[in-house]
GROMACS .gro file of N, CA and C in nm:
model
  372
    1UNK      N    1   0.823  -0.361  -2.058
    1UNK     CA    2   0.908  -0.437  -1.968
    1UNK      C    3   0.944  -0.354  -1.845
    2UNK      N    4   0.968  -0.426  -1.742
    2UNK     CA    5   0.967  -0.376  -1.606
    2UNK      C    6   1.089  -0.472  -1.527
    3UNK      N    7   1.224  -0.346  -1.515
    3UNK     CA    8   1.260  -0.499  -1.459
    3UNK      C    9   1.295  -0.393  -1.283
    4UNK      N   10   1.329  -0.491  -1.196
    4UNK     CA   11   1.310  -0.432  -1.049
    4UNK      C   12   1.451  -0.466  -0.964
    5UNK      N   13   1.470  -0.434  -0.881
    5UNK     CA   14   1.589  -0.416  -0.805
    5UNK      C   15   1.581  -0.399  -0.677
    6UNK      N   16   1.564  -0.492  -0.562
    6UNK     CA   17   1.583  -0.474  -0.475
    6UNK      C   18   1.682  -0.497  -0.393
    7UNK      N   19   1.702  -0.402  -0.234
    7UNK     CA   20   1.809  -0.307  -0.181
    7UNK      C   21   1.764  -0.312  -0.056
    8UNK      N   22   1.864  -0.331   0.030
    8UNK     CA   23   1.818  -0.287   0.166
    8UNK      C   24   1.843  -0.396   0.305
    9UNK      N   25   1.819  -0.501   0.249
    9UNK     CA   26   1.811  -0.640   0.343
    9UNK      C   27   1.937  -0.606   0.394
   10UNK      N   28   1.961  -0.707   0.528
   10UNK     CA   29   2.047  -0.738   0.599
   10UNK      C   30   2.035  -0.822   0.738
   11UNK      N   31   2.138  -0.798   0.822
   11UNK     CA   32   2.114  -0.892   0.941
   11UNK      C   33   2.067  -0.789   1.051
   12UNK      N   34   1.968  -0.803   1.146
   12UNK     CA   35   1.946  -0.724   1.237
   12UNK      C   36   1.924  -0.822   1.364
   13UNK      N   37   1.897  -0.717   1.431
   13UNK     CA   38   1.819  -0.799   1.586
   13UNK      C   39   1.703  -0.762   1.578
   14UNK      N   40   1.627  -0.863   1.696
   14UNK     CA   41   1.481  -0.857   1.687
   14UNK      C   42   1.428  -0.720   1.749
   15UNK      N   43   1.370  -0.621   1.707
   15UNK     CA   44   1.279  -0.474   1.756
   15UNK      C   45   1.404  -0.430   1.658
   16UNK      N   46   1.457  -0.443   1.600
   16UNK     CA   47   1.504  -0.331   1.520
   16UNK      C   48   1.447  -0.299   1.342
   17UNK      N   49   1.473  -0.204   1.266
   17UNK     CA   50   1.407  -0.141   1.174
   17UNK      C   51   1.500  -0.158   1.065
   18UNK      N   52   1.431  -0.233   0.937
   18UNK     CA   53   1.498  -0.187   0.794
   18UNK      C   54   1.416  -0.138   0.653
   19UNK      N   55   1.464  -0.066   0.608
   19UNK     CA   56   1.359  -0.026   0.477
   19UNK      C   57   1.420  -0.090   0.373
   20UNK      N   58   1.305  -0.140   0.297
   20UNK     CA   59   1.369  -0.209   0.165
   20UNK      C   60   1.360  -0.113   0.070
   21UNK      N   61   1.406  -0.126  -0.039
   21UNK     CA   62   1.410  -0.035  -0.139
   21UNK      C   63   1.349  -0.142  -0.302
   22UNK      N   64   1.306  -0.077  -0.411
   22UNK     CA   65   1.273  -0.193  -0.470
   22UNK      C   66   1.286  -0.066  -0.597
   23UNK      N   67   1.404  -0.071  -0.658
   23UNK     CA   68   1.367   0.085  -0.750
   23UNK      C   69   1.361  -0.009  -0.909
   24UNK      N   70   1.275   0.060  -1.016
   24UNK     CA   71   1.194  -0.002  -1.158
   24UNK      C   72   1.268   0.111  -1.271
   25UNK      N   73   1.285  -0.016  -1.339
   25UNK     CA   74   1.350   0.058  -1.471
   25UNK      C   75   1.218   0.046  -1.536
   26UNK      N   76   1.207   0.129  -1.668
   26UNK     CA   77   1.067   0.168  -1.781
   26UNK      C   78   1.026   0.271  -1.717
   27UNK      N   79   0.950   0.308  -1.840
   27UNK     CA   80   0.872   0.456  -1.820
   27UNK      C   81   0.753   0.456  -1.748
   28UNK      N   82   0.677   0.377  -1.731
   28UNK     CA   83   0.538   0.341  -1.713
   28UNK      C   84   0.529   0.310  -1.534
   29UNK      N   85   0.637   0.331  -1.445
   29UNK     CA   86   0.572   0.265  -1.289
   29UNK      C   87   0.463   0.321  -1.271
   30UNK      N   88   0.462   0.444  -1.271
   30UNK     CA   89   0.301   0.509  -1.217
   30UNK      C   90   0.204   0.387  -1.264
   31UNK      N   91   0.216   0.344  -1.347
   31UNK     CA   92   0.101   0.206  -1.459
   31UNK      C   93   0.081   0.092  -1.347
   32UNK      N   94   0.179   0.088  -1.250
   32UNK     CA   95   0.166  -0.053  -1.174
   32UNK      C   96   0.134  -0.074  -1.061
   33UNK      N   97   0.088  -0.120  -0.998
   33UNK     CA   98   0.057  -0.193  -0.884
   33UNK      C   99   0.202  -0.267  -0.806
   34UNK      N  100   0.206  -0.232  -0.713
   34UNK     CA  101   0.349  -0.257  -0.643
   34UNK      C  102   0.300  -0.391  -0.508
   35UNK      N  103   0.370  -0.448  -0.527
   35UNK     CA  104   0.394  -0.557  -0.381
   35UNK      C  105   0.518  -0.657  -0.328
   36UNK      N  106   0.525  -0.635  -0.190
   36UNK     CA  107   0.630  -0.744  -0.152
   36UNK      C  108   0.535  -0.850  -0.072
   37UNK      N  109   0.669  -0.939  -0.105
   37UNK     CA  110   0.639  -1.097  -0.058
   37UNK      C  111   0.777  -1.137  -0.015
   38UNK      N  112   0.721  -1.239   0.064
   38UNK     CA  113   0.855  -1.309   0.100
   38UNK      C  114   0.872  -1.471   0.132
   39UNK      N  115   0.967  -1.514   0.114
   39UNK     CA  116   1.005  -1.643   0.158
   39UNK      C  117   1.110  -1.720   0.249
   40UNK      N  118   1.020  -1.740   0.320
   40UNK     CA  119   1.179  -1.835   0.441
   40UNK      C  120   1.195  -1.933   0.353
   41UNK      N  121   1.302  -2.036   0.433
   41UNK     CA  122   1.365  -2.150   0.381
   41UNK      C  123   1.265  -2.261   0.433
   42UNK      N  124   1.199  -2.327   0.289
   42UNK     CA  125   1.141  -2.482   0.342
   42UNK      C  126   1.007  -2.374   0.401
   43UNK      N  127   0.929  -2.285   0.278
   43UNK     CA  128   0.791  -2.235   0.333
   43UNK      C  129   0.747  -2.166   0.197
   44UNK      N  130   0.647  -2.141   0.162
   44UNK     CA  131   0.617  -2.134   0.041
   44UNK      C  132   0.643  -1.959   0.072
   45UNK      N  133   0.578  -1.883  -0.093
   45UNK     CA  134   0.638  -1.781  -0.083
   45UNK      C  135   0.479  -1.681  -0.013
   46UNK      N  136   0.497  -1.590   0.063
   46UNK     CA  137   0.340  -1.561   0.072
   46UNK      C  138   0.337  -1.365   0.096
   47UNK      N  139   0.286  -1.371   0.098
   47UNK     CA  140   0.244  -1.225   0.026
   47UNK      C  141   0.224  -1.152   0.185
   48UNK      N  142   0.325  -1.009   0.195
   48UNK     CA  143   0.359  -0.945   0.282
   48UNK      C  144   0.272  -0.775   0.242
   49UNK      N  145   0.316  -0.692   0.146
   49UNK     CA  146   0.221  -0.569   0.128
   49UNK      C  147   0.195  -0.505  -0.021
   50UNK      N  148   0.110  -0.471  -0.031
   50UNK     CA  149   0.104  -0.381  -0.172
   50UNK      C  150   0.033  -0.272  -0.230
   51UNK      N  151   0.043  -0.189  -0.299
   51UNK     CA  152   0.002  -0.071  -0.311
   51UNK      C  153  -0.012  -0.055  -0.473
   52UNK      N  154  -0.147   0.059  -0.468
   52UNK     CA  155  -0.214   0.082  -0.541
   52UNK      C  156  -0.128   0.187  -0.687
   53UNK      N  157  -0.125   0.225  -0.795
   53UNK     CA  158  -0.070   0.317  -0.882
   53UNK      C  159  -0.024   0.431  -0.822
   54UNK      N  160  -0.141   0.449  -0.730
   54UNK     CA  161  -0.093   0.614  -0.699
   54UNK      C  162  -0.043   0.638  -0.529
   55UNK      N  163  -0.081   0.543  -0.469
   55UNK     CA  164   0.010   0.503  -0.339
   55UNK      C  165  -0.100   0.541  -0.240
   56UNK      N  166  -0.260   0.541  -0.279
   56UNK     CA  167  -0.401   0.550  -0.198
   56UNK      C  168  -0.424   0.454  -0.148
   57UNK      N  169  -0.413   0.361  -0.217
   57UNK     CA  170  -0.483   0.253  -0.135
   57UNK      C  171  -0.336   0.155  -0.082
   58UNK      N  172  -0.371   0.102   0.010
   58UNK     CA  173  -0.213  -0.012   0.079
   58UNK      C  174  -0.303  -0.140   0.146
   59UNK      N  175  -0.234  -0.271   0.127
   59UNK     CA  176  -0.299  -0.383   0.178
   59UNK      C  177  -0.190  -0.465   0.271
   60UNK      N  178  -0.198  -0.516   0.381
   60UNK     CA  179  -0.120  -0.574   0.429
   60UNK      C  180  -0.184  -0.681   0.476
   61UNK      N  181  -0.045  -0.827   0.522
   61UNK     CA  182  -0.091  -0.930   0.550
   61UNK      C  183  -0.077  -0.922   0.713
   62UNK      N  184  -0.175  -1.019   0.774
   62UNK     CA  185  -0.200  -0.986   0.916
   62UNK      C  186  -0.067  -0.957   0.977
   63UNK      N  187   0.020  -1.094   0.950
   63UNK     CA  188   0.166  -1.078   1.012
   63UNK      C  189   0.247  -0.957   0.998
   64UNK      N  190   0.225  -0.839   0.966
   64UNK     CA  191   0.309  -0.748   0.955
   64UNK      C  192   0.249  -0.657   0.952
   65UNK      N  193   0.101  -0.610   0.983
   65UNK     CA  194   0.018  -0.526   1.035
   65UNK      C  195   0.022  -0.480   1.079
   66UNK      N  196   0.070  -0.302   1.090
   66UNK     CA  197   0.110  -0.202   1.229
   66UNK      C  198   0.224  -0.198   1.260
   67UNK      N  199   0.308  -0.340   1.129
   67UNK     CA  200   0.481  -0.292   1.190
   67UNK      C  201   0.526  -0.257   1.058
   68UNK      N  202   0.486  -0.318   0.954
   68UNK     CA  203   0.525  -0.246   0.821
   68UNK      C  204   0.439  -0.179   0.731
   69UNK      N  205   0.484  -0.109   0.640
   69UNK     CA  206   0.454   0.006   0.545
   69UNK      C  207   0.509  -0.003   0.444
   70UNK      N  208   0.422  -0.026   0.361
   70UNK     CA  209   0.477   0.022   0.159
   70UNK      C  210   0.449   0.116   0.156
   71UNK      N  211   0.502   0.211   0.093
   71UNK     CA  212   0.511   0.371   0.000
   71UNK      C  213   0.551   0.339  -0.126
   72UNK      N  214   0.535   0.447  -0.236
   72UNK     CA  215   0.603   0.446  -0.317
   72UNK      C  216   0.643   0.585  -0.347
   73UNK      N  217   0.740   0.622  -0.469
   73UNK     CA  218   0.774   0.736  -0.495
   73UNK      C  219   0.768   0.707  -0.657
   74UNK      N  220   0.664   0.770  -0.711
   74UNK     CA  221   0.674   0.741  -0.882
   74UNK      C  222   0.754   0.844  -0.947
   75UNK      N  223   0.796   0.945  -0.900
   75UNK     CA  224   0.912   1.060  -0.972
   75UNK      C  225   1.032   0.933  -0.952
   76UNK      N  226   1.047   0.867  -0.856
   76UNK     CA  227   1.153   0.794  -0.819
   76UNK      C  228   1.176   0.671  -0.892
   77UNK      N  229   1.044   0.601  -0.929
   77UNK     CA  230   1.052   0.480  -0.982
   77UNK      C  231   1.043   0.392  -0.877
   78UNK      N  232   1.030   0.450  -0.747
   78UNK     CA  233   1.077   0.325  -0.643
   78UNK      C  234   0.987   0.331  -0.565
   79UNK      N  235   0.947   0.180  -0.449
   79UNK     CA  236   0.922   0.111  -0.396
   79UNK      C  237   0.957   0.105  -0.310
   80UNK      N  238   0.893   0.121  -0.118
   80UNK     CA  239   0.956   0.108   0.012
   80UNK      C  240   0.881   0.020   0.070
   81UNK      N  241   1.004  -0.047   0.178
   81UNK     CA  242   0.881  -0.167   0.282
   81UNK      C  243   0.953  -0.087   0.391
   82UNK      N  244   0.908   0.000   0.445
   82UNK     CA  245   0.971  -0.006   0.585
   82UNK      C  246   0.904  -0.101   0.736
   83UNK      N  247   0.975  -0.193   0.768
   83UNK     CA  248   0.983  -0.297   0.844
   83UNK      C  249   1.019  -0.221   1.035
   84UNK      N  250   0.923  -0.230   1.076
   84UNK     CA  251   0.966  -0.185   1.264
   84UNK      C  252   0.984  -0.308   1.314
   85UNK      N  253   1.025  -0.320   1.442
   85UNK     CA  254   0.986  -0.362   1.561
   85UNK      C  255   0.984  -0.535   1.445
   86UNK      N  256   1.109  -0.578   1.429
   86UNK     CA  257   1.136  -0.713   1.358
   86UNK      C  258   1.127  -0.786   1.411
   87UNK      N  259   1.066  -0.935   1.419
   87UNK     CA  260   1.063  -1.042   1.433
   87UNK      C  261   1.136  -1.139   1.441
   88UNK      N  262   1.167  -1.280   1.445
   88UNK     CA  263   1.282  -1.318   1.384
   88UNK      C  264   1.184  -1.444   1.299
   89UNK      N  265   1.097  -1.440   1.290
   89UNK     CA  266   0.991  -1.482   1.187
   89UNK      C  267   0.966  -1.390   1.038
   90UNK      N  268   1.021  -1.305   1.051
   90UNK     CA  269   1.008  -1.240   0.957
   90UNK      C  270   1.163  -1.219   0.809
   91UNK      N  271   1.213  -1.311   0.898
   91UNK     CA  272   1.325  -1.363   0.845
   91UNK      C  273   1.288  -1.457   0.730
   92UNK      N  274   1.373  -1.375   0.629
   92UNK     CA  275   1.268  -1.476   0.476
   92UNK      C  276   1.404  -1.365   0.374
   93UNK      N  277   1.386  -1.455   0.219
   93UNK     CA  278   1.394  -1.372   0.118
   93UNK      C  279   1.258  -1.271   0.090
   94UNK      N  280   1.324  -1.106   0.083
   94UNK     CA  281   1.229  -1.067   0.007
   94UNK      C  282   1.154  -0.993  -0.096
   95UNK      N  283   1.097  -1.027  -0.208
   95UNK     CA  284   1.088  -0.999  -0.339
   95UNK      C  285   1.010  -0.869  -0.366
   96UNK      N  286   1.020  -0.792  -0.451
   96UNK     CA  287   0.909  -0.712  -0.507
   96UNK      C  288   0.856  -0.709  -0.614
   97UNK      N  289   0.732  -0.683  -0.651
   97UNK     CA  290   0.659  -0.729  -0.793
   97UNK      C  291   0.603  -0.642  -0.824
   98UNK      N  292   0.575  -0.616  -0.968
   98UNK     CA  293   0.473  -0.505  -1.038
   98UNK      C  294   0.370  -0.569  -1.116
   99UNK      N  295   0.235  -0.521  -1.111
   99UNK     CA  296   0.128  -0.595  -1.160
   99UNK      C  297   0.075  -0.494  -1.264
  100UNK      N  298   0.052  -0.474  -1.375
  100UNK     CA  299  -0.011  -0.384  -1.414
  100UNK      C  300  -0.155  -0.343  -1.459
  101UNK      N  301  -0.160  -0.283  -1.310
  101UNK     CA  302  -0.335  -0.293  -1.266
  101UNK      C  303  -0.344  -0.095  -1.202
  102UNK      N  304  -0.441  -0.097  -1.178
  102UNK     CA  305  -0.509  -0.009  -1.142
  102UNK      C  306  -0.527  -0.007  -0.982
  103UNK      N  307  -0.548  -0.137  -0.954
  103UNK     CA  308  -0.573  -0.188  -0.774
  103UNK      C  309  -0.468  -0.246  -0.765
  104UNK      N  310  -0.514  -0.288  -0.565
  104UNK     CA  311  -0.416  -0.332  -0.509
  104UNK      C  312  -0.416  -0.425  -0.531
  105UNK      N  313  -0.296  -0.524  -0.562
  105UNK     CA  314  -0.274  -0.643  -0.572
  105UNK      C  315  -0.286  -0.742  -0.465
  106UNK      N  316  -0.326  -0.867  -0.437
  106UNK     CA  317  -0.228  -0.978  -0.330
  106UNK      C  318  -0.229  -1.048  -0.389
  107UNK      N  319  -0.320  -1.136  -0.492
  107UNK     CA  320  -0.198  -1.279  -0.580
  107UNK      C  321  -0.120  -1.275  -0.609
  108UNK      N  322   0.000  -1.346  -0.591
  108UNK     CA  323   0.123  -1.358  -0.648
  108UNK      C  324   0.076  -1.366  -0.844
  109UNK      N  325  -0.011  -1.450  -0.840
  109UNK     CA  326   0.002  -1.474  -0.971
  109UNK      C  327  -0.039  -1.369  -1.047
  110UNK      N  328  -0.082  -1.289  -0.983
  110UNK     CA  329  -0.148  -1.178  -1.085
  110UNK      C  330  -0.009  -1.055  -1.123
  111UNK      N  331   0.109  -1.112  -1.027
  111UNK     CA  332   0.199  -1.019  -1.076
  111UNK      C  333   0.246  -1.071  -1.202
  112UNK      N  334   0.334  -0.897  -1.276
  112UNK     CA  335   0.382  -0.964  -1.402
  112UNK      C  336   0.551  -0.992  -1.392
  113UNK      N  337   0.596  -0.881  -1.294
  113UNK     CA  338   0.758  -0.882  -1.276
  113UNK      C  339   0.782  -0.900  -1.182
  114UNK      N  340   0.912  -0.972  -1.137
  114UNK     CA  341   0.949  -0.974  -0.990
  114UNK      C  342   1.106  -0.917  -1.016
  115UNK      N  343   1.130  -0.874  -0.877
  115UNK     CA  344   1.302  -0.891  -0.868
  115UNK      C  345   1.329  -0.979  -0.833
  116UNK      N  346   1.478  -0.956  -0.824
  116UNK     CA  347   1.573  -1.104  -0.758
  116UNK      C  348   1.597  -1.114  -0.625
  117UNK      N  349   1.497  -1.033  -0.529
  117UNK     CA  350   1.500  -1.071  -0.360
  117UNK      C  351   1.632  -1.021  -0.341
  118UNK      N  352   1.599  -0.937  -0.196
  118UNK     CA  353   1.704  -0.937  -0.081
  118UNK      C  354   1.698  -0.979   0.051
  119UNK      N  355   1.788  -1.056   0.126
  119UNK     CA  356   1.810  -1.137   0.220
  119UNK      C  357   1.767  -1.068   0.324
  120UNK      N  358   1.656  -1.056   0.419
  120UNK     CA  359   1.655  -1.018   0.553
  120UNK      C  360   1.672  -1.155   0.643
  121UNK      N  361   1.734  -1.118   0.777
  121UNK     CA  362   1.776  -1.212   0.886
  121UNK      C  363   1.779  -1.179   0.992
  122UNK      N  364   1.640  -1.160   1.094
  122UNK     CA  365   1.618  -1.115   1.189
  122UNK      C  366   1.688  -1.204   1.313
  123UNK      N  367   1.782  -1.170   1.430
  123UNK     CA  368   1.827  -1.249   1.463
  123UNK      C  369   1.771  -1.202   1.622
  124UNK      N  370   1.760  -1.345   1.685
  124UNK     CA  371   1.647  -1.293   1.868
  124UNK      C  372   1.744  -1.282   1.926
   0.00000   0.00000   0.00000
């Protein structure tokens, strides 16, 4: 079992910077495959970045290409999105998931855990 916790959201203005935090209880994170996603209101949920066991490989979705970054820290247990240069499209709930794979993830469905989302609200 894997359960997750994410940290960090808030209200900003548009070009400004937040890091999410997404830290995993169990012994096993090194075991998982890490990714965020997110959801506005009245839009389905769709898949933002994710990273590999050991933090080699990283996949991102076009929309956030060159402005955000997943890391992870496995001594830490935890999970980073750091977010630049914000949007106000990028304004959504947003979740983090563990897959327990070897590769990088992007189906949602292929994850096994999610957290309970934190609120970002990019404002223009």
């Amino acid at each position: 079992q894997v359960q997750l916790v994410e940290s960090g959201g808030g209200l900003v203005q548009a070009g400004d910077s937040l890091r999410l935090s997404c830290a995993a209880s169990g012994r096993t994170f090194s075991s998982y495959a890490m990714g965020w996603f997110r959801q506005a209101p009245g839009k389905e949920r769709e898949f933002v970045a994710a990273i590999n066991w050991s933090g080699g490989n990283t996949y991102y979705a076009d929309s956030v290409k060159g402005r955000f970054t997943i890391s992870r820290d496995n001594a830490k247990k935890t999970v980073y999105l750091q977010m630049n240069s914000l949007k106000p499209e990028d304004t959504a709930v947003y979740y983090c998931a563990a897959a327990y794979s070897d590769y990088v993830i992007r189906g949602a469905d292929e994850y096994d855990y999610w957290g309970q989302g934190t609120q970002v609200t990019v404002s223009s």
